[in-house]
PDB file of C-alpha atoms in Angstrom:
ATOM      1  CA  UNK A   2       0.000   0.000   0.000  1.00 63.00           C
ATOM      2  CA  UNK A   3       2.798   2.406   0.943  1.00 66.00           C
ATOM      3  CA  UNK A   4       4.510   1.718  -2.389  1.00 65.00           C
ATOM      4  CA  UNK A   5       1.330   2.644  -4.306  1.00 67.00           C
ATOM      5  CA  UNK A   6       1.005   5.938  -2.439  1.00 63.00           C
ATOM      6  CA  UNK A   7       4.647   6.807  -3.161  1.00 66.00           C
ATOM      7  CA  UNK A   8       4.167   5.937  -6.818  1.00 63.00           C
ATOM      8  CA  UNK A   9       0.994   8.050  -7.013  1.00 61.00           C
ATOM      9  CA  UNK A  10       2.705  11.035  -5.355  1.00 65.00           C
ATOM     10  CA  UNK A  11       5.694  10.721  -7.666  1.00 65.00           C
ATOM     11  CA  UNK A  12       3.470  10.600 -10.772  1.00 70.00           C
ATOM     12  CA  UNK A  13       1.453  13.575  -9.509  1.00 67.00           C
ATOM     13  CA  UNK A  14       4.618  15.575  -8.911  1.00 56.00           C
ATOM     14  CA  UNK A  15       5.901  14.791 -12.427  1.00 53.00           C
ATOM     15  CA  UNK A  16       2.544  15.815 -13.874  1.00 48.00           C
ATOM     16  CA  UNK A  17       2.515  19.130 -11.989  1.00 50.00           C
ATOM     17  CA  UNK A  18       6.082  19.931 -13.021  1.00 56.00           C
ATOM     18  CA  UNK A  19       5.378  19.022 -16.664  1.00 52.00           C
ATOM     19  CA  UNK A  20       2.191  21.098 -16.771  1.00 48.00           C
ATOM     20  CA  UNK A  21       3.944  24.077 -15.160  1.00 48.00           C
ATOM     21  CA  UNK A  22       6.718  23.974 -17.752  1.00 49.00           C
ATOM     22  CA  UNK A  23       4.208  23.486 -20.578  1.00 41.00           C
ATOM     23  CA  UNK A  24       1.978  26.367 -19.446  1.00 47.00           C
ATOM     24  CA  UNK A  25       4.998  28.681 -19.134  1.00 47.00           C
ATOM     25  CA  UNK A  26       6.034  27.875 -22.716  1.00 43.00           C
ATOM     26  CA  UNK A  27       2.499  28.572 -23.941  1.00 46.00           C
ATOM     27  CA  UNK A  28       2.426  31.866 -22.034  1.00 45.00           C
ATOM     28  CA  UNK A  29       5.796  32.855 -23.481  1.00 46.00           C
ATOM     29  CA  UNK A  30       4.621  32.007 -27.004  1.00 45.00           C
ATOM     30  CA  UNK A  31       1.355  33.931 -26.661  1.00 43.00           C
ATOM     31  CA  UNK A  32       3.120  36.907 -25.051  1.00 45.00           C
ATOM     32  CA  UNK A  33       5.246  37.458 -28.165  1.00 48.00           C
ATOM     33  CA  UNK A  34       2.309  38.949 -30.093  1.00 48.00           C
ATOM     34  CA  UNK A  35       1.420  41.467 -27.373  1.00 59.00           C
ATOM     35  CA  UNK A  36       2.142  45.175 -27.591  1.00 51.00           C
ATOM     36  CA  UNK A  37       5.579  45.509 -25.987  1.00 67.00           C
ATOM     37  CA  UNK A  38       5.981  49.256 -26.498  1.00 75.00           C
ATOM     38  CA  UNK A  39       6.174  51.726 -23.609  1.00 74.00           C
ATOM     39  CA  UNK A  40       2.859  52.593 -21.979  1.00 81.00           C
ATOM     40  CA  UNK A  41       1.278  55.439 -23.980  1.00 84.00           C
ATOM     41  CA  UNK A  42      -1.959  55.806 -22.033  1.00 83.00           C
ATOM     42  CA  UNK A  43      -1.884  58.850 -19.758  1.00 86.00           C
ATOM     43  CA  UNK A  44      -5.138  58.251 -17.879  1.00 90.00           C
ATOM     44  CA  UNK A  45      -8.217  56.019 -17.725  1.00 92.00           C
ATOM     45  CA  UNK A  46     -11.722  56.402 -16.357  1.00 94.00           C
ATOM     46  CA  UNK A  47     -12.541  53.955 -13.563  1.00 96.00           C
ATOM     47  CA  UNK A  48     -15.927  52.329 -12.964  1.00 93.00           C
ATOM     48  CA  UNK A  49     -17.123  54.847 -10.416  1.00 85.00           C
ATOM     49  CA  UNK A  50     -16.282  57.759 -12.735  1.00 91.00           C
ATOM     50  CA  UNK A  51     -12.983  58.847 -11.199  1.00 93.00           C
ATOM     51  CA  UNK A  52      -9.945  59.333 -13.417  1.00 94.00           C
ATOM     52  CA  UNK A  53      -6.769  57.355 -12.762  1.00 91.00           C
ATOM     53  CA  UNK A  54      -3.561  58.987 -14.041  1.00 89.00           C
ATOM     54  CA  UNK A  55      -0.518  56.915 -14.905  1.00 84.00           C
ATOM     55  CA  UNK A  56       2.424  58.758 -13.382  1.00 79.00           C
ATOM     56  CA  UNK A  57       6.086  58.319 -14.211  1.00 69.00           C
ATOM     57  CA  UNK A  58       7.004  57.788 -10.606  1.00 78.00           C
ATOM     58  CA  UNK A  59       5.549  54.334  -9.899  1.00 83.00           C
ATOM     59  CA  UNK A  60       5.620  50.893 -11.525  1.00 90.00           C
ATOM     60  CA  UNK A  61       2.180  49.682 -12.636  1.00 92.00           C
ATOM     61  CA  UNK A  62       0.579  46.300 -13.229  1.00 93.00           C
ATOM     62  CA  UNK A  63      -2.192  46.365 -15.853  1.00 95.00           C
ATOM     63  CA  UNK A  64      -4.375  43.285 -15.835  1.00 96.00           C
ATOM     64  CA  UNK A  65      -6.864  42.455 -18.622  1.00 96.00           C
ATOM     65  CA  UNK A  66      -9.679  40.134 -17.600  1.00 97.00           C
ATOM     66  CA  UNK A  67     -13.374  39.414 -18.164  1.00 97.00           C
ATOM     67  CA  UNK A  68     -16.249  38.456 -15.873  1.00 96.00           C
ATOM     68  CA  UNK A  69     -17.138  35.569 -18.226  1.00 96.00           C
ATOM     69  CA  UNK A  70     -13.582  34.109 -18.200  1.00 95.00           C
ATOM     70  CA  UNK A  71     -13.191  31.071 -15.868  1.00 95.00           C
ATOM     71  CA  UNK A  72      -9.412  31.501 -15.505  1.00 93.00           C
ATOM     72  CA  UNK A  73      -9.887  35.205 -14.736  1.00 94.00           C
ATOM     73  CA  UNK A  74     -12.283  34.285 -11.948  1.00 95.00           C
ATOM     74  CA  UNK A  75      -9.639  31.986 -10.431  1.00 93.00           C
ATOM     75  CA  UNK A  76      -6.989  34.681 -10.659  1.00 94.00           C
ATOM     76  CA  UNK A  77      -9.128  37.598  -9.405  1.00 95.00           C
ATOM     77  CA  UNK A  78      -8.405  36.935  -5.730  1.00 94.00           C
ATOM     78  CA  UNK A  79      -4.648  37.088  -6.507  1.00 93.00           C
ATOM     79  CA  UNK A  80      -5.106  40.474  -8.180  1.00 95.00           C
ATOM     80  CA  UNK A  81      -7.256  41.729  -5.326  1.00 96.00           C
ATOM     81  CA  UNK A  82      -4.672  40.726  -2.722  1.00 94.00           C
ATOM     82  CA  UNK A  83      -1.783  42.337  -4.617  1.00 93.00           C
ATOM     83  CA  UNK A  84      -3.783  45.523  -5.293  1.00 94.00           C
ATOM     84  CA  UNK A  85      -3.599  46.287  -1.582  1.00 94.00           C
ATOM     85  CA  UNK A  86       0.203  46.544  -1.832  1.00 92.00           C
ATOM     86  CA  UNK A  87       0.990  47.504  -5.436  1.00 91.00           C
ATOM     87  CA  UNK A  88      -0.165  49.917  -8.108  1.00 92.00           C
ATOM     88  CA  UNK A  89      -2.680  47.851 -10.130  1.00 94.00           C
ATOM     89  CA  UNK A  90      -5.323  48.818 -12.673  1.00 96.00           C
ATOM     90  CA  UNK A  91      -7.514  46.132 -14.192  1.00 97.00           C
ATOM     91  CA  UNK A  92      -9.339  46.313 -17.514  1.00 97.00           C
ATOM     92  CA  UNK A  93     -12.612  44.347 -17.695  1.00 98.00           C
ATOM     93  CA  UNK A  94     -13.074  43.509 -21.378  1.00 97.00           C
ATOM     94  CA  UNK A  95     -16.488  42.867 -22.935  1.00 96.00           C
ATOM     95  CA  UNK A  96     -17.964  42.254 -19.492  1.00 96.00           C
ATOM     96  CA  UNK A  97     -21.177  44.273 -19.714  1.00 95.00           C
ATOM     97  CA  UNK A  98     -22.188  47.521 -18.103  1.00 96.00           C
ATOM     98  CA  UNK A  99     -20.506  49.229 -15.178  1.00 96.00           C
ATOM     99  CA  UNK A 100     -23.317  47.890 -13.001  1.00 96.00           C
ATOM    100  CA  UNK A 101     -22.677  44.313 -14.208  1.00 96.00           C
ATOM    101  CA  UNK A 102     -18.998  44.576 -13.299  1.00 97.00           C
ATOM    102  CA  UNK A 103     -19.725  46.262  -9.958  1.00 97.00           C
ATOM    103  CA  UNK A 104     -22.150  43.436  -9.137  1.00 96.00           C
ATOM    104  CA  UNK A 105     -19.410  40.883  -9.891  1.00 96.00           C
ATOM    105  CA  UNK A 106     -16.896  42.776  -7.722  1.00 97.00           C
ATOM    106  CA  UNK A 107     -19.342  43.142  -4.847  1.00 96.00           C
ATOM    107  CA  UNK A 108     -20.330  39.467  -4.961  1.00 96.00           C
ATOM    108  CA  UNK A 109     -16.681  38.468  -4.442  1.00 96.00           C
ATOM    109  CA  UNK A 110     -15.646  41.425  -2.221  1.00 97.00           C
ATOM    110  CA  UNK A 111     -12.998  42.594  -4.701  1.00 97.00           C
ATOM    111  CA  UNK A 112     -11.688  46.119  -4.329  1.00 96.00           C
ATOM    112  CA  UNK A 113      -9.172  46.494  -7.174  1.00 96.00           C
ATOM    113  CA  UNK A 114      -9.404  49.413  -9.620  1.00 96.00           C
ATOM    114  CA  UNK A 115     -11.415  48.577 -12.753  1.00 98.00           C
ATOM    115  CA  UNK A 116     -11.803  50.173 -16.157  1.00 97.00           C
ATOM    116  CA  UNK A 117     -14.776  48.977 -18.209  1.00 97.00           C
ATOM    117  CA  UNK A 118     -13.552  48.227 -21.732  1.00 97.00           C
ATOM    118  CA  UNK A 119     -17.022  47.205 -22.868  1.00 94.00           C
ATOM    119  CA  UNK A 120     -16.182  47.418 -26.581  1.00 93.00           C
ATOM    120  CA  UNK A 121     -12.649  45.949 -26.370  1.00 94.00           C
ATOM    121  CA  UNK A 122     -11.011  49.115 -27.676  1.00 93.00           C
ATOM    122  CA  UNK A 123      -8.284  49.264 -25.017  1.00 93.00           C
ATOM    123  CA  UNK A 124      -7.622  45.521 -25.299  1.00 94.00           C
ATOM    124  CA  UNK A 125      -7.105  45.848 -29.056  1.00 91.00           C
ATOM    125  CA  UNK A 126      -4.446  48.553 -28.511  1.00 88.00           C
ATOM    126  CA  UNK A 127      -2.515  46.053 -26.387  1.00 89.00           C
ATOM    127  CA  UNK A 128      -3.172  43.223 -28.917  1.00 87.00           C
ATOM    128  CA  UNK A 129      -4.993  41.125 -26.323  1.00 89.00           C
ATOM    129  CA  UNK A 130      -6.569  37.930 -27.658  1.00 86.00           C
ATOM    130  CA  UNK A 131      -6.520  35.696 -24.555  1.00 88.00           C
ATOM    131  CA  UNK A 132      -7.666  36.365 -21.007  1.00 93.00           C
ATOM    132  CA  UNK A 133      -6.275  36.950 -18.481  1.00 95.00           C
ATOM    133  CA  UNK A 134      -3.272  38.930 -19.715  1.00 92.00           C
ATOM    134  CA  UNK A 135      -0.983  40.912 -17.441  1.00 92.00           C
ATOM    135  CA  UNK A 136       1.544  43.661 -18.155  1.00 91.00           C
ATOM    136  CA  UNK A 137       4.029  45.123 -15.693  1.00 91.00           C
ATOM    137  CA  UNK A 138       5.605  48.486 -16.488  1.00 91.00           C
ATOM    138  CA  UNK A 139       8.450  50.107 -14.612  1.00 90.00           C
ATOM    139  CA  UNK A 140       8.308  53.661 -13.249  1.00 90.00           C
ATOM    140  CA  UNK A 141       9.397  54.979 -16.683  1.00 88.00           C
ATOM    141  CA  UNK A 142       6.447  53.232 -18.393  1.00 88.00           C
ATOM    142  CA  UNK A 143       8.694  50.647 -20.057  1.00 89.00           C
ATOM    143  CA  UNK A 144       7.330  47.109 -20.248  1.00 88.00           C
ATOM    144  CA  UNK A 145       9.268  44.788 -17.951  1.00 88.00           C
ATOM    145  CA  UNK A 146       7.015  41.725 -18.072  1.00 85.00           C
ATOM    146  CA  UNK A 147       3.923  40.355 -19.795  1.00 84.00           C
ATOM    147  CA  UNK A 148       2.071  37.116 -19.282  1.00 85.00           C
ATOM    148  CA  UNK A 149      -0.887  35.391 -20.848  1.00 86.00           C
ATOM    149  CA  UNK A 150      -2.908  33.053 -18.658  1.00 83.00           C
ATOM    150  CA  UNK A 151      -3.166  32.318 -14.956  1.00 84.00           C
ATOM    151  CA  UNK A 152      -0.496  33.542 -12.569  1.00 79.00           C
ATOM    152  CA  UNK A 153      -0.392  32.823  -8.860  1.00 73.00           C
ATOM    153  CA  UNK A 154      -0.119  35.566  -6.260  1.00 71.00           C
ATOM    154  CA  UNK A 155       3.449  34.450  -5.568  1.00 69.00           C
ATOM    155  CA  UNK A 156       4.292  34.442  -9.294  1.00 72.00           C
ATOM    156  CA  UNK A 157       3.036  38.006  -9.729  1.00 69.00           C
ATOM    157  CA  UNK A 158       4.691  39.155  -6.539  1.00 67.00           C
ATOM    158  CA  UNK A 159       8.077  37.835  -7.748  1.00 69.00           C
ATOM    159  CA  UNK A 160       7.716  39.707 -11.024  1.00 61.00           C
TER     160      UNK A 160
END
């Protein structure tokens, strides 16, 4: 019995390692088509009507997601946690009205900043085709990292 448990754990570990490597290669491949130019947006309008200005003095994480995206739903708690410590703006793409998005946020007690990109215009400027997609810019608005797909809280924190 003990031998079977060891074998099962070993196979599970190999599977997890293989899937992690595979998903990182896919993310790297999909990231190559993203807009990798410096951040050109000066400001965005948040859900509640306030204006958020991108300053040159702080790094920023921009996270594209959608309320209808299952992977985005899994990752949302990671974004919410990190938004309490870092400069994060999220872009909800094709996710309905401001009220629809606010209802989603309230249901899950999320407090991160959200821009409603209800027609996908902002996402197209960044060449987004898969959700979630994350960009990290340094304080000079130069792209330092981009990722397509799920990222853990720890993975984002490291980056």
